[in-house]
XYZ file of C-alpha atoms in Angstrom:
88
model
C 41.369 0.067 0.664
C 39.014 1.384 3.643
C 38.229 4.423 1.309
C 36.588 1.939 -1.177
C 34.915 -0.345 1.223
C 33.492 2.474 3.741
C 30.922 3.524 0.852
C 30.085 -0.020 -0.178
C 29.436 -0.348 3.533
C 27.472 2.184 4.407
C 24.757 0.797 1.387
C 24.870 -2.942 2.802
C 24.341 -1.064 6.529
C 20.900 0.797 4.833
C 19.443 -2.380 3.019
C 20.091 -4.238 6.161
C 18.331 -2.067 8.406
C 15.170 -1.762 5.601
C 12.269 -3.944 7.232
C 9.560 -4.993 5.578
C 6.510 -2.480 6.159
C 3.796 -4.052 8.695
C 0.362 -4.455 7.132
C -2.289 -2.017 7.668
C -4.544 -3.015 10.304
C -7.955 -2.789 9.407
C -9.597 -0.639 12.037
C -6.988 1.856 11.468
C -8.620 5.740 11.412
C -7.907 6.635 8.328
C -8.173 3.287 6.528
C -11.957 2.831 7.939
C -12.741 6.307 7.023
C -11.233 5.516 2.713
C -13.243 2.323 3.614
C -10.141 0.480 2.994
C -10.396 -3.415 2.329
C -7.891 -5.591 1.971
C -9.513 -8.327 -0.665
C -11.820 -5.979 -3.021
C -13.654 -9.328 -4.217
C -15.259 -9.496 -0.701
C -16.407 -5.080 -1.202
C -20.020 -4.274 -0.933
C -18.461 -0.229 -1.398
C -20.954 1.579 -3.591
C -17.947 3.491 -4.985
C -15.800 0.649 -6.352
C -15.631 0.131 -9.935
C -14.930 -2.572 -11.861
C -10.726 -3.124 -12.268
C -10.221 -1.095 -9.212
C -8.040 -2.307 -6.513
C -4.286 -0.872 -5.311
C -2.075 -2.738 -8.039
C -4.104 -0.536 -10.143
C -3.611 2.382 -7.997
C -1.680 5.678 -8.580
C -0.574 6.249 -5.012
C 0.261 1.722 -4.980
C 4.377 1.046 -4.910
C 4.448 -2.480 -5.736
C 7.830 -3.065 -4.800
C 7.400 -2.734 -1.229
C 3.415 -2.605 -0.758
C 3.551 1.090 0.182
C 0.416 3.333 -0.243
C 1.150 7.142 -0.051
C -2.114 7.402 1.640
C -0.959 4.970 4.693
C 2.303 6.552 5.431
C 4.518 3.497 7.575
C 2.165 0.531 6.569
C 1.914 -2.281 3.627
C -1.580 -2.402 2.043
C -2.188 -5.719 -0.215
C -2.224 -5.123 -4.079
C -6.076 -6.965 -3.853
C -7.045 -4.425 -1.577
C -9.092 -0.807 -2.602
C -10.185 2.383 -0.744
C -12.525 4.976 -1.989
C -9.285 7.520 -2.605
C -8.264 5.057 -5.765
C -7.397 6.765 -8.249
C -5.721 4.912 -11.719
C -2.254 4.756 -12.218
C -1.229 6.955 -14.694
């Protein structure tokens, strides 16, 4: 029996330990220097285009929020920064 439930365990151990990412702050380095914004509506960025924004975006995980380009934080799927690029 403990040979079947130490695998089992060990998944139900990971999942518990996941936390949700924390959101990108704003006047984060790297975010003000993509010009990141967290509500493209309110973006005055020269760059943006029309239908851009990180739900759109190839480097977006929607399951968890994730951008590749913020390694550790959650950016919002309204949000855009001038490294958007369309999801393929």
């Amino acid at each position: 029996v403990a040979a079947v439930a130490a695998p089992l365990a060990g998944g139900v151990a990971s999942r518990a330990l996941a936390a949700p990412l924390p959101k990108l702050p704003l006047d984060n380095p790297q975010a003000k220097s993509l010009h990141y914004t967290d509500d493209v509506s309110k973006s005055k960025d020269p760059a943006h285009k029309p239908g851009a924004n990180c739900a759109t975006c190839q480097f977006f995980t929607p399951s968890t929020g994730a951008c590749a380009l913020f390694a550790g934080f959650s950016v919002s799927s309204k949000g855009w920064c001038s490294a958007w690029a369309k999801k393929a």
